[in-house]
Each structure stands twice: as C-alpha cells, then as structure tokens.
PDB file of C-alpha atoms in Angstrom:
ATOM      1  CA  UNK A   1      61.447  45.268-164.232  1.00  0.00           C
ATOM      2  CA  UNK A   2      59.299  46.654-161.292  1.00  0.00           C
ATOM      3  CA  UNK A   3      54.973  46.692-162.350  1.00  0.00           C
ATOM      4  CA  UNK A   4      54.642  49.881-163.402  1.00  0.00           C
ATOM      5  CA  UNK A   5      57.528  50.337-165.711  1.00  0.00           C
ATOM      6  CA  UNK A   6      56.203  46.907-167.171  1.00  0.00           C
ATOM      7  CA  UNK A   7      51.874  48.742-167.477  1.00  0.00           C
ATOM      8  CA  UNK A   8      54.273  51.515-169.452  1.00  0.00           C
ATOM      9  CA  UNK A   9      55.663  49.152-171.251  1.00  0.00           C
ATOM     10  CA  UNK A  10      52.204  47.714-171.815  1.00  0.00           C
ATOM     11  CA  UNK A  11      50.616  50.341-172.549  1.00  0.00           C
ATOM     12  CA  UNK A  12      53.094  52.139-175.513  1.00  0.00           C
ATOM     13  CA  UNK A  13      53.089  48.754-176.868  1.00  0.00           C
ATOM     14  CA  UNK A  14      49.292  49.270-177.111  1.00  0.00           C
ATOM     15  CA  UNK A  15      49.078  52.557-178.561  1.00  0.00           C
ATOM     16  CA  UNK A  16      51.836  51.634-181.338  1.00  0.00           C
ATOM     17  CA  UNK A  17      49.945  48.040-181.899  1.00  0.00           C
ATOM     18  CA  UNK A  18      46.995  48.469-181.545  1.00  0.00           C
ATOM     19  CA  UNK A  19      44.720  50.408-184.501  1.00  0.00           C
ATOM     20  CA  UNK A  20      42.182  51.492-182.649  1.00  0.00           C
ATOM     21  CA  UNK A  21      38.359  52.438-184.192  1.00  0.00           C
ATOM     22  CA  UNK A  22      37.189  55.307-183.718  1.00  0.00           C
ATOM     23  CA  UNK A  23      40.451  57.682-183.156  1.00  0.00           C
ATOM     24  CA  UNK A  24      41.942  57.514-186.921  1.00  0.00           C
ATOM     25  CA  UNK A  25      39.081  59.846-187.242  1.00  0.00           C
ATOM     26  CA  UNK A  26      38.541  63.549-186.162  1.00  0.00           C
ATOM     27  CA  UNK A  27      35.202  64.891-185.952  1.00  0.00           C
ATOM     28  CA  UNK A  28      34.851  68.973-185.377  1.00  0.00           C
ATOM     29  CA  UNK A  29      32.002  69.783-182.232  1.00  0.00           C
ATOM     30  CA  UNK A  30      29.039  71.056-183.920  1.00  0.00           C
ATOM     31  CA  UNK A  31      25.872  70.197-184.083  1.00  0.00           C
ATOM     32  CA  UNK A  32      25.428  67.699-187.585  1.00  0.00           C
ATOM     33  CA  UNK A  33      29.173  65.744-186.149  1.00  0.00           C
ATOM     34  CA  UNK A  34      27.365  65.190-182.849  1.00  0.00           C
ATOM     35  CA  UNK A  35      24.119  64.750-184.531  1.00  0.00           C
ATOM     36  CA  UNK A  36      26.029  60.776-186.001  1.00  0.00           C
ATOM     37  CA  UNK A  37      28.499  60.568-182.712  1.00  0.00           C
ATOM     38  CA  UNK A  38      27.414  56.841-182.224  1.00  0.00           C
ATOM     39  CA  UNK A  39      24.913  56.755-179.164  1.00  0.00           C
ATOM     40  CA  UNK A  40      27.112  53.932-177.379  1.00  0.00           C
ATOM     41  CA  UNK A  41      29.162  53.235-174.715  1.00  0.00           C
ATOM     42  CA  UNK A  42      32.187  54.503-175.043  1.00  0.00           C
ATOM     43  CA  UNK A  43      36.020  56.329-175.240  1.00  0.00           C
ATOM     44  CA  UNK A  44      36.164  59.668-176.319  1.00  0.00           C
ATOM     45  CA  UNK A  45      38.533  62.220-176.633  1.00  0.00           C
ATOM     46  CA  UNK A  46      38.502  66.646-177.039  1.00  0.00           C
ATOM     47  CA  UNK A  47      40.677  69.051-178.637  1.00  0.00           C
ATOM     48  CA  UNK A  48      40.629  72.430-178.354  1.00  0.00           C
ATOM     49  CA  UNK A  49      42.392  72.478-182.453  1.00  0.00           C
ATOM     50  CA  UNK A  50      45.280  69.781-182.523  1.00  0.00           C
ATOM     51  CA  UNK A  51      45.810  69.835-178.495  1.00  0.00           C
ATOM     52  CA  UNK A  52      44.506  67.046-176.433  1.00  0.00           C
ATOM     53  CA  UNK A  53      42.308  69.232-173.680  1.00  0.00           C
ATOM     54  CA  UNK A  54      39.844  65.819-172.509  1.00  0.00           C
ATOM     55  CA  UNK A  55      39.928  61.943-172.161  1.00  0.00           C
ATOM     56  CA  UNK A  56      36.049  61.099-171.558  1.00  0.00           C
ATOM     57  CA  UNK A  57      34.176  58.313-170.956  1.00  0.00           C
ATOM     58  CA  UNK A  58      31.187  57.133-170.882  1.00  0.00           C
ATOM     59  CA  UNK A  59      29.983  54.141-169.370  1.00  0.00           C
ATOM     60  CA  UNK A  60      26.428  55.408-167.026  1.00  0.00           C
ATOM     61  CA  UNK A  61      23.294  52.598-168.970  1.00  0.00           C
ATOM     62  CA  UNK A  62      22.153  55.715-170.284  1.00  0.00           C
ATOM     63  CA  UNK A  63      25.237  57.459-170.979  1.00  0.00           C
ATOM     64  CA  UNK A  64      26.159  57.784-174.413  1.00  0.00           C
ATOM     65  CA  UNK A  65      29.396  59.178-176.341  1.00  0.00           C
ATOM     66  CA  UNK A  66      26.594  60.511-177.716  1.00  0.00           C
ATOM     67  CA  UNK A  67      25.022  62.600-175.278  1.00  0.00           C
ATOM     68  CA  UNK A  68      28.159  63.196-173.288  1.00  0.00           C
ATOM     69  CA  UNK A  69      29.811  65.478-176.305  1.00  0.00           C
ATOM     70  CA  UNK A  70      26.816  67.395-176.784  1.00  0.00           C
ATOM     71  CA  UNK A  71      26.637  68.375-172.985  1.00  0.00           C
ATOM     72  CA  UNK A  72      30.604  69.530-173.639  1.00  0.00           C
ATOM     73  CA  UNK A  73      29.321  71.509-176.574  1.00  0.00           C
ATOM     74  CA  UNK A  74      26.528  73.120-174.610  1.00  0.00           C
ATOM     75  CA  UNK A  75      30.107  73.678-171.813  1.00  0.00           C
ATOM     76  CA  UNK A  76      26.502  71.282-169.168  1.00  0.00           C
ATOM     77  CA  UNK A  77      30.003  69.982-168.438  1.00  0.00           C
ATOM     78  CA  UNK A  78      32.110  72.870-167.661  1.00  0.00           C
ATOM     79  CA  UNK A  79      33.976  75.716-169.258  1.00  0.00           C
ATOM     80  CA  UNK A  80      37.305  74.151-169.787  1.00  0.00           C
ATOM     81  CA  UNK A  81      35.476  71.273-172.351  1.00  0.00           C
ATOM     82  CA  UNK A  82      33.564  73.759-173.801  1.00  0.00           C
ATOM     83  CA  UNK A  83      36.808  75.038-175.681  1.00  0.00           C
ATOM     84  CA  UNK A  84      36.782  71.919-177.080  1.00  0.00           C
ATOM     85  CA  UNK A  85      36.467  72.212-181.605  1.00  0.00           C
ATOM     86  CA  UNK A  86      36.974  68.199-182.127  1.00  0.00           C
ATOM     87  CA  UNK A  87      36.409  65.442-181.055  1.00  0.00           C
ATOM     88  CA  UNK A  88      37.037  61.658-182.536  1.00  0.00           C
ATOM     89  CA  UNK A  89      35.448  58.138-180.621  1.00  0.00           C
ATOM     90  CA  UNK A  90      36.546  55.091-179.277  1.00  0.00           C
ATOM     91  CA  UNK A  91      33.739  51.964-179.368  1.00  0.00           C
ATOM     92  CA  UNK A  92      34.234  50.138-176.349  1.00  0.00           C
ATOM     93  CA  UNK A  93      33.211  46.730-173.835  1.00  0.00           C
ATOM     94  CA  UNK A  94      36.246  47.503-170.967  1.00  0.00           C
ATOM     95  CA  UNK A  95      35.909  51.809-171.212  1.00  0.00           C
ATOM     96  CA  UNK A  96      36.900  52.337-166.944  1.00  0.00           C
ATOM     97  CA  UNK A  97      39.681  49.973-167.521  1.00  0.00           C
ATOM     98  CA  UNK A  98      40.498  51.660-171.828  1.00  0.00           C
ATOM     99  CA  UNK A  99      39.833  55.573-170.285  1.00  0.00           C
ATOM    100  CA  UNK A 100      41.837  54.785-167.034  1.00  0.00           C
ATOM    101  CA  UNK A 101      44.907  53.709-169.770  1.00  0.00           C
ATOM    102  CA  UNK A 102      44.201  55.854-171.701  1.00  0.00           C
ATOM    103  CA  UNK A 103      44.849  59.032-169.073  1.00  0.00           C
ATOM    104  CA  UNK A 104      47.661  57.002-167.670  1.00  0.00           C
ATOM    105  CA  UNK A 105      49.467  56.883-171.357  1.00  0.00           C
ATOM    106  CA  UNK A 106      49.382  60.467-171.290  1.00  0.00           C
ATOM    107  CA  UNK A 107      50.394  61.611-168.022  1.00  0.00           C
ATOM    108  CA  UNK A 108      53.350  59.561-167.917  1.00  0.00           C
ATOM    109  CA  UNK A 109      54.317  61.237-171.358  1.00  0.00           C
ATOM    110  CA  UNK A 110      53.401  64.176-170.909  1.00  0.00           C
ATOM    111  CA  UNK A 111      54.360  64.693-166.740  1.00  0.00           C
ATOM    112  CA  UNK A 112      50.699  65.724-166.197  1.00  0.00           C
ATOM    113  CA  UNK A 113      46.922  64.829-167.300  1.00  0.00           C
ATOM    114  CA  UNK A 114      45.345  66.960-170.610  1.00  0.00           C
ATOM    115  CA  UNK A 115      43.858  70.690-169.442  1.00  0.00           C
ATOM    116  CA  UNK A 116      40.128  69.621-168.515  1.00  0.00           C
ATOM    117  CA  UNK A 117      40.582  66.109-167.241  1.00  0.00           C
ATOM    118  CA  UNK A 118      40.590  65.805-162.381  1.00  0.00           C
ATOM    119  CA  UNK A 119      43.769  64.353-161.083  1.00  0.00           C
ATOM    120  CA  UNK A 120      43.447  60.289-161.628  1.00  0.00           C
ATOM    121  CA  UNK A 121      41.378  58.604-157.835  1.00  0.00           C
TER     122      UNK A 121
END
C-alpha cells in the first residue's frame, strides 16, 4: 500500500473512531452563540445550512476561535464565509496538522475542498 493510501486510511480511521470534542454540537453563527465560543486556539467548521463551506483554524497567539467566528460573521474574512449560518469547533493543540488532515479528508471524499477554502499549499 502506498503512503498516500495509508495516510487516507489513517484519516478515515480518525473520523470514524475518534470522537472529537465540540464537533458533535452545531451552533448558529450569530452574536449570542459566538459570545459563548471559546477564546482558545483550535479548528472550526462553517456551514451554510447543512453544507460544509469552510474548515478554518485559529492558531496565532491573539487569534482565537471566538475572534475568527466574529470576523466571518461580520464579513471581514470575505463574502463567502459571511454567508455561513452555523459552526462547530474543536479545541486542539496540534491545530495546523489537524486542519490540514481535515482538509485532505474532505478533498479525498468530495473531490474538492469546501467552497470557501483556498487550495492546499
């Protein structure tokens, strides 16, 4: 089995067998819900109704999930993510690697990235 296939198998295992803190709950992307979002680093997902449109990360020192969600809601991050209606999140320590794995998993299962994500670099 090639390394890319092994990596995809590991990603699939992660999604099937590893319950992720915060992913099960989905919140409306509004001022009240964002006010309760964690002021911590992590990975988050934005939805337009039931469609996943963006997988994001809050990793820089002053950047938190709470702050990022507010920027998306106000349109500071662009019109695409401003159209989001719901979100969920996961507080993590290995943010960059998990963010990339989630994007790779989405691309492997859907043939493309979420609508509002840029191509992987």
